[in-house]
Short mmCIF file of C-alpha atoms in Angstrom, two decimals:
data_model
loop_
_atom_site.label_atom_id
_atom_site.label_comp_id
_atom_site.label_asym_id
_atom_site.label_seq_id
_atom_site.Cartn_x
_atom_site.Cartn_y
_atom_site.Cartn_z
CA UNK A 1078 -30.96 -103.02 285.80
CA UNK A 1079 -28.34 -104.87 288.02
CA UNK A 1080 -26.24 -106.80 285.69
CA UNK A 1081 -23.34 -109.51 286.81
CA UNK A 1082 -20.55 -110.25 284.56
CA UNK A 1083 -18.63 -113.45 284.72
CA UNK A 1084 -15.21 -112.51 283.34
CA UNK A 1085 -12.64 -109.91 282.76
CA UNK A 1086 -11.65 -109.89 279.38
CA UNK A 1087 -12.70 -107.94 276.18
CA UNK A 1088 -16.20 -108.51 275.98
CA UNK A 1089 -16.93 -107.98 279.75
CA UNK A 1090 -15.02 -104.80 279.23
CA UNK A 1091 -16.83 -103.46 276.17
CA UNK A 1092 -20.44 -104.59 277.23
CA UNK A 1093 -19.93 -103.83 280.84
CA UNK A 1094 -18.66 -100.06 279.87
CA UNK A 1095 -21.48 -99.54 277.65
CA UNK A 1096 -24.05 -100.87 280.07
CA UNK A 1097 -22.87 -98.67 282.91
CA UNK A 1098 -22.62 -95.66 280.82
CA UNK A 1099 -26.38 -96.50 280.01
CA UNK A 1100 -27.10 -95.96 283.85
CA UNK A 1101 -27.13 -100.10 284.74
CA UNK A 1102 -25.59 -101.13 287.78
CA UNK A 1103 -22.70 -103.48 286.90
CA UNK A 1104 -20.80 -106.07 289.11
CA UNK A 1105 -17.58 -107.86 287.53
CA UNK A 1106 -17.05 -111.21 288.84
CA UNK A 1107 -13.87 -113.25 287.89
CA UNK A 1108 -11.61 -116.08 288.86
CA UNK A 1109 -8.69 -113.37 289.44
CA UNK A 1110 -10.44 -110.83 291.80
CA UNK A 1111 -7.63 -108.30 291.10
CA UNK A 1112 -8.10 -108.35 287.60
CA UNK A 1113 -11.97 -107.95 288.17
CA UNK A 1114 -11.37 -105.01 290.45
CA UNK A 1115 -8.73 -103.37 287.86
CA UNK A 1116 -11.42 -103.74 285.16
CA UNK A 1117 -14.45 -102.55 287.47
CA UNK A 1118 -12.02 -99.27 288.24
CA UNK A 1119 -11.42 -98.79 284.60
CA UNK A 1120 -14.96 -98.87 283.71
CA UNK A 1121 -16.21 -96.54 286.28
CA UNK A 1122 -16.51 -95.50 289.86
CA UNK A 1123 -19.77 -97.08 290.59
CA UNK A 1124 -19.07 -100.31 289.28
CA UNK A 1125 -18.15 -103.15 291.44
CA UNK A 1126 -16.27 -106.33 291.47
CA UNK A 1127 -16.03 -109.59 293.38
CA UNK A 1128 -15.65 -113.23 292.84
CA UNK A 1129 -17.53 -115.30 290.13
CA UNK A 1130 -20.39 -116.21 292.78
CA UNK A 1131 -20.72 -112.48 293.45
CA UNK A 1132 -21.54 -111.64 289.80
CA UNK A 1133 -23.67 -114.87 289.61
CA UNK A 1134 -25.90 -113.78 292.20
CA UNK A 1135 -26.22 -110.15 291.21
CA UNK A 1136 -29.47 -108.51 289.61
CA UNK A 1137 -31.38 -109.00 286.80
CA UNK A 1138 -29.22 -110.58 284.25
CA UNK A 1139 -25.50 -112.31 284.21
CA UNK A 1140 -23.56 -111.92 281.25
CA UNK A 1141 -21.23 -115.18 280.57
CA UNK A 1142 -18.14 -113.77 278.91
CA UNK A 1143 -15.35 -116.20 279.34
CA UNK A 1144 -13.17 -118.16 276.70
CA UNK A 1145 -14.90 -121.59 275.90
CA UNK A 1146 -12.28 -123.45 277.47
CA UNK A 1147 -13.17 -121.87 280.81
CA UNK A 1148 -16.82 -122.32 280.83
CA UNK A 1149 -17.15 -125.68 282.60
CA UNK A 1150 -14.62 -124.62 285.01
CA UNK A 1151 -16.58 -121.10 285.68
CA UNK A 1152 -19.77 -122.98 285.70
CA UNK A 1153 -18.76 -125.51 288.45
CA UNK A 1154 -17.41 -122.51 290.57
CA UNK A 1155 -20.78 -121.03 290.67
CA UNK A 1156 -22.61 -123.87 291.42
CA UNK A 1157 -26.41 -123.55 291.38
CA UNK A 1158 -26.46 -119.56 291.72
CA UNK A 1159 -27.48 -119.28 288.13
CA UNK A 1160 -30.58 -121.54 288.31
CA UNK A 1161 -33.67 -119.71 287.00
CA UNK A 1162 -31.94 -116.64 286.36
CA UNK A 1163 -31.23 -114.78 282.85
CA UNK A 1164 -27.87 -115.52 281.57
CA UNK A 1165 -26.57 -113.93 278.14
CA UNK A 1166 -24.13 -116.32 276.64
CA UNK A 1167 -21.81 -114.53 273.99
CA UNK A 1168 -19.16 -117.28 273.94
CA UNK A 1169 -17.97 -118.70 270.88
CA UNK A 1170 -16.51 -121.93 271.03
CA UNK A 1171 -14.23 -121.83 267.87
CA UNK A 1172 -10.92 -123.73 267.09
CA UNK A 1173 -8.15 -122.25 264.94
CA UNK A 1174 -6.82 -122.87 262.36
CA UNK A 1175 -9.75 -123.59 260.29
CA UNK A 1176 -12.45 -121.53 262.19
CA UNK A 1177 -14.53 -124.87 263.03
CA UNK A 1178 -16.90 -125.37 266.00
CA UNK A 1179 -15.31 -126.54 269.04
CA UNK A 1180 -18.61 -128.31 269.91
CA UNK A 1181 -18.59 -130.49 266.72
CA UNK A 1182 -21.79 -132.15 266.31
CA UNK A 1183 -22.75 -131.80 269.83
CA UNK A 1184 -24.85 -129.29 271.67
CA UNK A 1185 -24.22 -125.65 271.22
CA UNK A 1186 -22.50 -123.52 273.85
CA UNK A 1187 -25.51 -122.15 275.01
CA UNK A 1188 -27.51 -125.59 275.34
CA UNK A 1189 -24.40 -126.80 277.36
CA UNK A 1190 -24.53 -123.72 279.62
CA UNK A 1191 -28.50 -124.21 279.81
CA UNK A 1192 -28.46 -127.90 281.09
CA UNK A 1193 -25.46 -127.53 283.46
CA UNK A 1194 -26.90 -124.40 285.21
CA UNK A 1195 -30.92 -124.66 285.03
CA UNK A 1196 -30.54 -120.83 283.71
CA UNK A 1197 -32.77 -119.16 281.36
CA UNK A 1198 -30.08 -118.75 278.65
CA UNK A 1199 -30.04 -116.22 275.84
CA UNK A 1200 -27.54 -116.66 273.10
CA UNK A 1201 -26.55 -112.90 272.00
CA UNK A 1202 -23.50 -110.67 271.35
CA UNK A 1203 -21.49 -113.36 269.71
CA UNK A 1204 -21.44 -112.24 265.98
CA UNK A 1205 -19.08 -109.35 266.41
CA UNK A 1206 -15.73 -108.59 268.42
CA UNK A 1207 -15.38 -106.38 271.35
CA UNK A 1208 -14.26 -103.44 268.87
CA UNK A 1209 -17.85 -103.05 267.50
CA UNK A 1210 -19.40 -103.24 271.27
CA UNK A 1211 -17.19 -100.22 271.99
CA UNK A 1212 -18.96 -98.26 269.23
CA UNK A 1213 -21.21 -95.44 270.36
CA UNK A 1214 -23.50 -96.40 269.06
CA UNK A 1215 -22.92 -99.51 266.74
CA UNK A 1216 -24.34 -98.16 263.55
CA UNK A 1217 -23.11 -98.97 259.97
CA UNK A 1218 -24.46 -97.04 256.89
CA UNK A 1219 -26.56 -95.13 259.00
CA UNK A 1220 -28.38 -97.94 260.64
CA UNK A 1221 -28.41 -99.48 263.87
CA UNK A 1222 -26.50 -102.96 264.22
CA UNK A 1223 -29.17 -105.85 264.42
CA UNK A 1224 -28.29 -108.36 267.48
CA UNK A 1225 -29.49 -111.73 266.68
CA UNK A 1226 -30.95 -113.46 269.68
CA UNK A 1227 -31.98 -116.82 270.65
CA UNK A 1228 -33.86 -118.10 273.84
CA UNK A 1229 -36.91 -119.98 275.02
CA UNK A 1230 -37.86 -117.90 278.09
CA UNK A 1231 -40.19 -114.76 277.30
CA UNK A 1232 -39.07 -112.56 280.17
CA UNK A 1233 -35.37 -113.25 279.76
CA UNK A 1234 -35.64 -112.58 276.15
CA UNK A 1235 -37.40 -109.18 277.02
CA UNK A 1236 -34.55 -108.25 279.31
CA UNK A 1237 -31.84 -108.94 276.51
CA UNK A 1238 -33.60 -107.13 274.08
CA UNK A 1239 -33.67 -103.96 276.49
CA UNK A 1240 -29.90 -104.20 277.02
CA UNK A 1241 -29.39 -104.54 273.05
CA UNK A 1242 -31.51 -101.28 272.76
CA UNK A 1243 -29.49 -99.34 275.36
CA UNK A 1244 -26.55 -100.12 273.22
CA UNK A 1245 -28.17 -98.24 270.36
CA UNK A 1246 -28.61 -101.64 268.44
CA UNK A 1247 -31.72 -103.54 267.19
CA UNK A 1248 -32.69 -106.85 268.67
CA UNK A 1249 -33.36 -109.47 265.88
CA UNK A 1250 -35.33 -112.85 267.32
CA UNK A 1251 -33.50 -115.68 265.55
CA UNK A 1252 -35.60 -118.77 267.34
CA UNK A 1253 -35.62 -120.62 270.31
CA UNK A 1254 -32.33 -122.00 272.12
CA UNK A 1255 -32.41 -124.87 269.87
CA UNK A 1256 -31.45 -122.42 267.11
CA UNK A 1257 -28.24 -121.27 269.43
CA UNK A 1258 -25.91 -123.75 267.19
CA UNK A 1259 -27.15 -122.13 264.18
CA UNK A 1260 -26.00 -118.70 265.55
CA UNK A 1261 -22.95 -120.14 266.64
CA UNK A 1262 -22.04 -121.77 263.32
CA UNK A 1263 -22.86 -118.49 261.70
CA UNK A 1264 -20.26 -116.89 263.95
CA UNK A 1265 -17.59 -119.26 262.80
CA UNK A 1266 -18.41 -118.69 259.08
CA UNK A 1267 -18.35 -115.00 259.48
CA UNK A 1268 -15.11 -115.24 261.50
CA UNK A 1269 -13.70 -117.15 258.74
CA UNK A 1270 -14.61 -114.99 256.04
CA UNK A 1271 -13.06 -112.11 257.92
CA UNK A 1272 -9.79 -113.90 258.34
CA UNK A 1273 -9.55 -114.46 254.58
CA UNK A 1274 -10.25 -110.94 253.89
CA UNK A 1275 -13.89 -111.24 252.74
CA UNK A 1276 -16.57 -108.70 253.82
CA UNK A 1277 -19.42 -111.05 254.99
CA UNK A 1278 -21.73 -108.53 253.69
CA UNK A 1279 -20.72 -109.18 250.26
CA UNK A 1280 -22.21 -112.42 250.29
CA UNK A 1281 -25.71 -111.71 251.28
CA UNK A 1282 -28.05 -109.67 248.98
CA UNK A 1283 -29.46 -106.73 250.90
CA UNK A 1284 -33.37 -106.71 251.64
CA UNK A 1285 -35.51 -104.80 248.87
#
């Protein structure tokens, strides 16, 4: 599969590295071309780099992996290049301190991306930090990590399920894109528990 990545930070590094190791073609695109080139070289010799437009128009799926504050600027720069494409949104719009949603009572980040681009957006990979995605594979207590996904387009969802499986994880359907806000709020809650020193798993009873 060909995967374009918008961003050159920790999430772009972690997921891009794993997908490249799984045999996918990866292109890193960022506002800072030199930073994109350095990340691509670090991930592997076959990973390419370019600008945001290059990544937006590359291949079968595009990962949006930028800080929430930069989302609007990145989407403005790529224009219509994402229309009709599969876009994976791993962005968490969270305000510190207090770990509250930057989106407030408004549309989720995923919905904002979909409305701005006309892309087939799938919310995924937002529940864990980059350190988890660097694990090979991300297994806990002998079980593969479940990765919740929200989206409306069947083909886009199928693509993301494949990319999750390639990490050694298990996709977990969590509803349509209208549920992405719930997933983003859950991430904020979990991050808040981590910051306070509480294991989120201790708040949830295991399945029988």
